[in-house]
Amino acid sequence: MATLAGLLAGAIPIGVTLHMAQRQSLQAEQQHMLDYAHAVLQRSERATKQVYAGIAKLQAHSDAPCSAAQMARMGEIDLVSADIQAMAHIANGRLLCTSYGKLEQAYTLPPVPGAPSKDGITLYTQVQLPFAPGMTFIVVERGGYAAIVHEAITVDIPTTPADVSLATYSPRNGNFRSTRGTVQRAWIDRPRTGGQATFMADGYLVATVESRNFSTVTLAALPLAQLQAHTTAVIRELLPLGILAGLALAFLVFLVARQQMALPAMIRTGLRRNEFYLLYQPLIDLHTGACVGAEALLRWRRGDGLAMGPDKFIPVAEESGLIQALTQRVLLLCAQDLGDLLVRYPGFHIGVNLSSLDLKSACTVERLRALQHSSGAGPQQLVVEATERGLMDTVRVREVIRDIRALGIEVAVDDFGTGYSSLSYLGTFELDYLKIDKSFVDTLGTGAATSHVAMHIIDMAKDLNLKMIAEGVETEDQARLLRERGVQLAQGWLFGKPMPMPQLVQRLVLQQRA
Ligand code: C2E
Ligand code: CA
Ligand code: CA
């Protein structure tokens, strides 16, 4: 079991590492593609500015378009504009002259579907020119003047990996202006927020960015196989750490689990070495303020010096069948601690806790009788506390309770309200006290809906003729509300924490003198 728990715990950091690697590489590649799309956009905007400036410069002069003066200007524009291959004059879709000279034969450009754009621009894409065989150009024309640029100028950037697809396209009509690698028309209609978007489609991780200045969108796309490769690389980097963390956690859980499982053995050793002792928490009469009783609470200071609370070891003792040995020890310790205290203070009572197994065993009655005898306890000077869970509807339990009460020992229902049994069910047992659980006392005076439950419990307990003890009283307000409601006894830090017997005796002595 301990090994299994350790293995399971060890798998958690490894799983987290794998998940993180996946997320981290996706985020990194999304950013990576956005960066490429921005780089393409930057080139596209630079080229567009040069083209517009070049055309405007030619339009500023009234010389004939293919005159020597205009062609000289075309040559100057070529020189200063790095992205422009040549300037040209176009009439009726025919290229008549360029910076390099007049064409011997006018070249007819491929037809452009649709009318020019609002700003009078006509864009010819995928243009092959007779004087530059084997190359593809974009020709941008406005008012008869044009700029010729290499189609690849915007997407001709080095990328890692080399097979990143790049493109520019028009958001108006969705036409690609330049592309590199595989691109899909389906990618261009994806919505962009804040001018950019990333998404996965058709086996690619795609990023798009829209220009603020021109009617242009750029795109970069990474094949998902490359993303997987990146993830694998990140995993290779992170996994050793994940495995290390997994091993550490597995070992830790293994140790804790083994220790938990070793607890019964330690309880046995603790019993043998007398590591258990009792503290006593005062019970106060809410009307007089006098200490009229105490509850014995078990403590364990282990051989290694560590103290372990009863809420930890009592459940383990119950599960491993050690609880009766512990209860026997409690009753013995109680007898030792009490001496003749109960004889000297006849109005004083001591409460001890019993677990559900104790209530099924006739031995418990015998052991209580022994305590009664050695302490000289009179009737009602010993009280046993049984939880709701302990009060099971079996003939055996009813017998044990009847026998205990026959000794003149009273029975209290502990932690009332935390189980599922109703008061009417409990009414079928012969009981003397009802201990109102701290969780209800806590709600008193808070206005919480559950504070009514506490009041309800008190009223029902009165109907059943049970004496009441409120547990865990920490404030004067709680004490006042309980007193006003007719609760007789209370226990809690307001009146005293669990203390060693000598301290309790001192308190009783002072009280008697006063
Ligand atoms: P319980 O019987 O309900 O005991 C009351 C618990 O509430 C005690 O914790 C006590 O120290 C604590 N307490 C009392 N007043 C206040 C208060 O004003 N504020 C707060 N926050 N707590 C308060 P403890 O001693 O740790 O005991 C825990 C539980 O362990 C007990 O609950 C009981 O169920 C079990 N237990 C303790 N001793 C024995 C024992 O000898 N035999 C058995 N079978 N169970 C025991
Ligand atoms: Ca108790
Ligand atoms: Ca309790």
Tab-separated table of C-alpha atoms in Angstrom, residues 142-342:
chain	number	residue	atom	x	y	z
A	142	ARG	CA	-1.708	54.432	-59.859
A	143	GLY	CA	-2.549	57.083	-62.459
A	144	GLY	CA	-0.374	55.516	-65.173
A	145	TYR	CA	2.770	55.198	-63.064
A	146	ALA	CA	3.831	51.936	-61.490
A	147	ALA	CA	6.411	50.348	-59.235
A	148	ILE	CA	7.697	46.851	-59.942
A	149	VAL	CA	8.783	44.836	-56.872
A	150	HIS	CA	9.928	41.255	-56.487
A	151	GLU	CA	7.042	39.114	-55.418
A	152	ALA	CA	9.148	37.490	-52.711
A	153	ILE	CA	10.431	40.739	-51.218
A	154	THR	CA	8.104	40.567	-48.180
A	155	VAL	CA	8.356	36.826	-47.514
A	156	ASP	CA	12.009	36.341	-48.313
A	157	ILE	CA	13.201	36.099	-44.717
A	158	PRO	CA	15.171	33.328	-43.073
A	159	THR	CA	13.113	31.203	-40.637
A	160	THR	CA	13.736	28.331	-38.266
A	161	PRO	CA	12.579	25.830	-39.201
A	162	ALA	CA	12.963	26.599	-42.903
A	163	ASP	CA	9.523	25.236	-43.769
A	164	VAL	CA	7.538	28.003	-42.046
A	165	SER	CA	4.903	29.213	-44.519
A	166	LEU	CA	4.682	32.988	-45.018
A	167	ALA	CA	2.218	35.142	-46.929
A	168	THR	CA	0.721	38.582	-47.393
A	169	TYR	CA	-2.832	39.025	-48.548
A	170	SER	CA	-5.518	41.626	-48.939
A	171	PRO	CA	-8.175	41.594	-46.200
A	172	ARG	CA	-10.535	43.244	-48.731
A	173	ASN	CA	-10.745	40.462	-51.298
A	174	GLY	CA	-8.678	37.726	-49.681
A	175	ASN	CA	-6.212	37.605	-52.603
A	176	PHE	CA	-2.716	36.455	-51.749
A	177	ARG	CA	-0.065	38.969	-52.836
A	178	SER	CA	2.984	36.906	-52.043
A	179	THR	CA	3.323	33.464	-50.531
A	180	ARG	CA	6.024	31.098	-49.471
A	181	GLY	CA	5.276	27.460	-48.716
A	182	THR	CA	1.816	25.997	-48.180
A	183	VAL	CA	-1.008	28.429	-47.432
A	184	GLN	CA	-4.751	27.826	-47.408
A	185	ARG	CA	-7.502	30.233	-48.361
A	186	ALA	CA	-9.515	28.912	-45.393
A	187	TRP	CA	-7.021	30.536	-42.995
A	188	ILE	CA	-7.667	34.112	-44.076
A	189	ASP	CA	-11.216	34.473	-42.747
A	190	ARG	CA	-10.315	33.722	-39.124
A	191	PRO	CA	-11.246	36.604	-36.817
A	192	ARG	CA	-8.448	38.655	-35.329
A	193	THR	CA	-8.622	40.361	-31.958
A	194	GLY	CA	-6.392	43.373	-31.428
A	195	GLY	CA	-5.092	43.000	-34.982
A	196	GLN	CA	-3.671	39.493	-34.566
A	197	ALA	CA	-4.671	35.866	-34.144
A	198	THR	CA	-3.209	32.403	-33.690
A	199	PHE	CA	-5.052	29.179	-34.423
A	200	MET	CA	-4.547	25.605	-35.557
A	201	ALA	CA	-5.892	24.431	-38.878
A	202	ASP	CA	-5.124	21.780	-41.483
A	203	GLY	CA	-2.072	20.504	-39.615
A	204	TYR	CA	-0.573	23.966	-39.119
A	205	LEU	CA	-0.188	26.426	-36.281
A	206	VAL	CA	-1.094	29.730	-37.965
A	207	ALA	CA	-0.513	33.337	-36.868
A	208	THR	CA	-1.950	36.356	-38.699
A	209	VAL	CA	-1.275	40.073	-38.183
A	210	GLU	CA	-3.147	42.983	-39.751
A	211	SER	CA	-1.529	46.277	-40.734
A	212	ARG	CA	-2.784	49.442	-39.058
A	213	ASN	CA	-1.657	51.600	-41.960
A	214	PHE	CA	-2.404	49.647	-45.142
A	215	SER	CA	-4.911	47.142	-46.328
A	216	THR	CA	-2.596	44.205	-45.661
A	217	VAL	CA	-2.602	41.056	-43.545
A	218	THR	CA	0.432	38.844	-43.105
A	219	LEU	CA	0.542	35.232	-42.080
A	220	ALA	CA	3.072	32.729	-40.741
A	221	ALA	CA	2.335	29.018	-40.336
A	222	LEU	CA	4.264	26.187	-38.716
A	223	PRO	CA	3.628	22.535	-39.574
A	224	LEU	CA	2.324	20.805	-36.413
A	225	ALA	CA	5.000	18.145	-36.777
A	226	GLN	CA	7.533	20.875	-36.012
A	227	LEU	CA	5.531	21.917	-32.947
A	228	GLN	CA	5.662	18.321	-31.748
A	229	ALA	CA	9.415	18.328	-32.266
A	230	HIS	CA	9.681	21.450	-30.125
A	231	THR	CA	7.499	19.882	-27.412
A	232	THR	CA	9.737	16.829	-27.390
A	233	ALA	CA	12.771	19.057	-26.987
A	234	VAL	CA	11.178	20.904	-24.048
A	235	ILE	CA	10.174	17.592	-22.473
A	236	ARG	CA	13.727	16.366	-22.804
A	237	GLU	CA	14.834	19.492	-20.958
A	238	LEU	CA	12.199	19.425	-18.184
A	239	LEU	CA	11.636	15.728	-17.649
A	240	PRO	CA	14.745	15.061	-15.548
A	241	LEU	CA	13.498	17.727	-13.107
A	242	GLY	CA	9.998	16.229	-13.172
A	243	ILE	CA	11.364	12.763	-12.518
A	244	LEU	CA	13.486	14.079	-9.685
A	245	ALA	CA	10.491	15.842	-8.122
A	246	GLY	CA	8.430	12.700	-8.698
A	247	LEU	CA	10.998	10.544	-6.956
A	248	ALA	CA	11.231	12.953	-4.039
A	249	LEU	CA	7.450	13.099	-3.639
A	250	ALA	CA	7.127	9.343	-4.079
A	251	PHE	CA	9.695	8.799	-1.357
A	252	LEU	CA	8.015	11.293	0.968
A	253	VAL	CA	4.584	9.751	0.486
A	254	PHE	CA	6.086	6.323	0.932
A	255	LEU	CA	7.625	7.390	4.254
A	256	VAL	CA	4.410	9.008	5.515
A	257	ALA	CA	2.299	6.052	4.412
A	258	ARG	CA	4.669	3.585	5.999
A	259	GLN	CA	4.672	5.622	9.183
A	260	GLN	CA	0.855	5.681	9.184
A	261	MET	CA	0.815	1.955	8.747
A	262	ALA	CA	3.375	1.521	11.456
A	263	LEU	CA	1.219	3.534	13.865
A	264	PRO	CA	-0.522	0.534	15.473
A	265	ALA	CA	2.871	-0.943	16.308
A	266	MET	CA	3.934	2.377	17.791
A	267	ILE	CA	0.758	2.575	19.883
A	268	ARG	CA	1.537	-0.881	21.272
A	269	THR	CA	5.076	0.225	22.084
A	270	GLY	CA	3.674	3.424	23.618
A	271	LEU	CA	1.425	1.396	25.882
A	272	ARG	CA	4.330	-0.792	26.947
A	273	ARG	CA	6.566	2.203	27.626
A	274	ASN	CA	3.862	4.201	29.447
A	275	GLU	CA	3.942	7.052	26.973
A	276	PHE	CA	0.228	7.824	27.453
A	277	TYR	CA	-1.147	10.164	30.105
A	278	LEU	CA	-4.313	12.103	30.853
A	279	LEU	CA	-5.197	15.779	30.983
A	280	TYR	CA	-8.431	17.011	32.530
A	281	GLN	CA	-10.603	19.774	31.149
A	282	PRO	CA	-12.856	21.513	33.722
A	283	LEU	CA	-16.645	21.432	33.401
A	284	ILE	CA	-18.338	24.547	34.728
A	285	ASP	CA	-21.792	25.071	36.197
A	286	LEU	CA	-23.008	27.976	34.065
A	287	HIS	CA	-25.145	29.402	36.880
A	288	THR	CA	-22.653	29.348	39.747
A	289	GLY	CA	-19.414	29.436	37.736
A	290	ALA	CA	-18.082	26.594	39.879
A	291	CYS	CA	-16.010	23.765	38.472
A	292	VAL	CA	-18.212	20.710	39.012
A	293	GLY	CA	-16.459	18.127	36.905
A	294	ALA	CA	-13.766	17.351	34.359
A	295	GLU	CA	-13.326	15.336	31.183
A	296	ALA	CA	-10.312	13.049	30.940
A	297	LEU	CA	-8.536	13.529	27.607
A	298	LEU	CA	-5.823	11.186	26.454
A	299	ARG	CA	-2.354	12.447	25.480
A	300	TRP	CA	0.629	10.701	23.916
A	301	ARG	CA	4.188	11.914	24.104
A	302	ARG	CA	6.115	9.436	22.021
A	303	GLY	CA	9.564	8.108	22.719
A	304	ASP	CA	10.974	10.357	20.000
A	305	GLY	CA	9.655	13.382	21.912
A	306	LEU	CA	6.835	14.105	19.461
A	307	ALA	CA	3.334	14.663	20.807
A	308	MET	CA	0.515	13.176	18.750
A	309	GLY	CA	-3.096	14.313	19.190
A	310	PRO	CA	-5.911	11.879	19.996
A	311	ASP	CA	-7.747	12.911	16.832
A	312	LYS	CA	-4.842	11.232	14.956
A	313	PHE	CA	-4.173	8.087	16.965
A	314	ILE	CA	-7.657	7.239	18.335
A	315	PRO	CA	-9.089	6.502	14.843
A	316	VAL	CA	-6.040	4.323	14.065
A	317	ALA	CA	-6.469	2.513	17.369
A	318	GLU	CA	-10.147	1.957	16.561
A	319	GLU	CA	-9.347	0.503	13.163
A	320	SER	CA	-6.548	-1.724	14.360
A	321	GLY	CA	-8.423	-3.121	17.347
A	322	LEU	CA	-6.205	-1.397	19.892
A	323	ILE	CA	-8.840	0.959	21.232
A	324	GLN	CA	-9.942	-1.330	24.048
A	325	ALA	CA	-6.387	-1.596	25.295
A	326	LEU	CA	-6.206	2.206	25.202
A	327	THR	CA	-9.512	2.600	27.043
A	328	GLN	CA	-8.302	0.159	29.665
A	329	ARG	CA	-5.193	2.309	30.055
A	330	VAL	CA	-7.319	5.455	30.344
A	331	LEU	CA	-9.350	3.923	33.155
A	332	LEU	CA	-6.191	2.794	34.977
A	333	LEU	CA	-4.518	6.213	34.597
A	334	CYS	CA	-7.714	7.855	35.776
A	335	ALA	CA	-7.772	5.696	38.900
A	336	GLN	CA	-4.140	6.622	39.644
A	337	ASP	CA	-4.698	10.341	39.037
A	338	LEU	CA	-7.904	10.545	41.072
A	339	GLY	CA	-6.705	9.040	44.341
A	340	ASP	CA	-9.420	9.943	46.803
A	341	LEU	CA	-10.394	13.165	44.998
A	342	LEU	CA	-13.979	11.999	44.358
